[in-house]
Structure formats: structure tokens, C-alpha cells
Amino acid sequence: MTALLVISALLLIASGGIKLRVGARTGLGVPPLSLVELLAGVGIAASALTGDPTVESGFRLVLGGVALVLVSSVHMGMKLATRRRERDDSEGVRLFKYVKYLSPQTPKDDPPQLL
């Protein structure tokens, strides 16, 4: 049971760390569920290494850890999808303004050129 708890703790720590890094790189700030994942991973690792947990308590810890990873991943995915939509919308507006700026307003404003 100790090995399973250590593996789930490492999963929580790795998942929380990756989500913190992604949040920092994309400008989303510090996701609170990622911090909870890190703390839960450290707590599970500490409880697994300091004492011999029973099968029932170990199962509950592993199940809670997996549920936390799942909820945190869905939450982070929703935030990233919203961010991606906002970025795509703003890029479309900027491209439209750029093309509008470069194109002539009316055909009479652009005199024909002789070759």
C-alpha cells in the first residue's frame, strides 16, 4: 500500500507542478487547485512514509487524489480553452483592422497606374 500511495503522491505533485507552470506561462496566474494538488501530494507522501496506512485509508487517499487530479485538469482545460478563444477573437480583429488599413477605401482613391 505504501508504494501505491507514493506513486499517487508523485502523480499529484507532477500534475500540480505542470499546471502551475502552464498557468504562469499563459498569464492565467496561480491556479488554486494546482496548489491544492501539490499540498495533497506532499501530505500523502508524508503519511505514506511516516506510518503504515491501512488498506481502507490508503484506498480513500488514492481515490481522493485521482479525483482531485481529474477536477483540476478539467478546470485548467476550461480556463485554457477560454483563453484560446479570447486570443483567437482578438487576432481576428487585429487582422481585419490591418487588412482594412492596407486596402484602398474606394476605387476612385486608387488611380490606375500606367505601365
Coordinates of C-alpha atoms in Angstrom, one line a residue:
M1 CA 0.0 0.0 0.0
T2 CA 2.9 2.3 0.7
A3 CA 4.2 2.1 -2.9
L4 CA 0.7 2.9 -4.3
L5 CA 0.5 5.9 -2.0
V6 CA 3.9 7.2 -3.0
I7 CA 3.0 6.7 -6.7
S8 CA -0.2 8.7 -6.3
A9 CA 1.6 11.4 -4.4
L10 CA 4.1 11.7 -7.2
L11 CA 1.3 11.9 -9.7
L12 CA -0.3 14.7 -7.7
I13 CA 3.0 16.6 -7.3
A14 CA 3.8 16.3 -11.0
S15 CA 0.3 17.3 -12.1
G16 CA 0.2 20.3 -9.8
G17 CA 3.7 21.4 -10.9
I18 CA 2.9 21.2 -14.6
K19 CA -0.3 23.1 -14.1
L20 CA 1.4 25.8 -12.1
R21 CA 4.0 26.2 -14.9
V22 CA 1.3 26.4 -17.6
G23 CA -0.6 28.9 -15.6
A24 CA 2.4 31.1 -15.2
R25 CA 3.4 30.8 -18.9
T26 CA 0.0 31.6 -20.3
G27 CA -0.7 34.5 -17.9
L28 CA -3.5 32.9 -16.1
G29 CA -1.9 33.4 -12.7
V30 CA -1.6 30.7 -10.0
P31 CA -4.4 28.1 -10.3
P32 CA -5.6 27.4 -6.7
L33 CA -6.5 23.7 -7.5
S34 CA -2.9 23.2 -8.6
L35 CA -1.6 24.4 -5.2
V36 CA -4.1 22.0 -3.5
E37 CA -2.7 19.2 -5.7
L38 CA 0.8 20.0 -4.6
L39 CA -0.1 20.1 -0.9
A40 CA -2.2 16.9 -1.2
G41 CA 0.7 15.1 -2.9
V42 CA 3.2 16.2 -0.2
G43 CA 0.6 15.2 2.5
I44 CA 0.0 11.8 1.0
A45 CA 3.7 11.1 0.6
A46 CA 4.4 12.2 4.2
S47 CA 1.6 10.0 5.5
A48 CA 2.8 7.0 3.4
L49 CA 6.4 7.3 4.5
T50 CA 5.8 8.1 8.2
G51 CA 3.5 5.3 9.0
D52 CA 1.9 2.1 7.6
P53 CA -1.6 3.2 6.4
T54 CA -4.4 0.7 6.4
V55 CA -5.8 -0.6 3.1
E56 CA -9.1 1.4 3.7
S57 CA -7.4 4.7 4.4
G58 CA -4.9 4.2 1.6
F59 CA -7.7 3.5 -0.9
R60 CA -9.5 6.7 0.2
L61 CA -6.4 8.7 -0.2
V62 CA -5.6 7.4 -3.6
L63 CA -9.3 7.8 -4.8
G64 CA -9.3 11.4 -3.4
G65 CA -6.0 12.2 -5.2
V66 CA -7.2 10.9 -8.5
A67 CA -10.5 12.8 -8.2
L68 CA -8.5 15.9 -7.4
V69 CA -6.3 15.5 -10.5
L70 CA -9.4 14.9 -12.6
V71 CA -11.3 18.0 -11.3
S72 CA -8.2 20.2 -11.5
S73 CA -7.4 19.1 -15.1
V74 CA -11.0 19.8 -16.3
H75 CA -10.9 23.2 -14.6
M76 CA -7.5 24.1 -16.1
G77 CA -8.7 22.9 -19.6
M78 CA -11.7 25.1 -19.4
K79 CA -9.6 28.1 -18.5
L80 CA -7.1 27.4 -21.3
A81 CA -10.0 27.0 -23.8
T82 CA -11.5 30.3 -22.8
R83 CA -8.1 32.0 -23.1
R84 CA -7.5 30.4 -26.5
R85 CA -11.0 31.7 -27.7
E86 CA -10.2 35.2 -26.5
R87 CA -6.8 35.2 -28.2
D88 CA -8.3 33.9 -31.5
D89 CA -11.0 36.6 -31.4
S90 CA -8.5 39.4 -30.8
E91 CA -6.2 38.1 -33.5
G92 CA -9.2 38.1 -36.0
V93 CA -10.0 41.7 -35.1
R94 CA -6.4 42.8 -35.4
L95 CA -6.1 41.1 -38.8
F96 CA -9.3 42.7 -40.0
K97 CA -8.0 46.2 -39.0
Y98 CA -4.7 45.6 -40.7
V99 CA -6.2 44.4 -44.0
K100 CA -8.7 47.3 -43.9
Y101 CA -5.8 49.8 -43.3
L102 CA -3.8 48.4 -46.3
S103 CA -6.7 48.2 -48.8
P104 CA -7.9 51.3 -50.6
Q105 CA -11.1 52.8 -49.3
T106 CA -12.8 53.3 -52.7
P107 CA -11.7 52.6 -56.3
K108 CA -11.5 56.3 -57.1
D109 CA -8.9 56.8 -54.3
D110 CA -6.6 54.4 -56.1
P111 CA -5.8 55.9 -59.5
P112 CA -4.9 53.4 -62.2
Q113 CA -1.2 53.1 -62.9
L114 CA 0.2 53.1 -66.4
L115 CA 2.9 50.6 -67.2

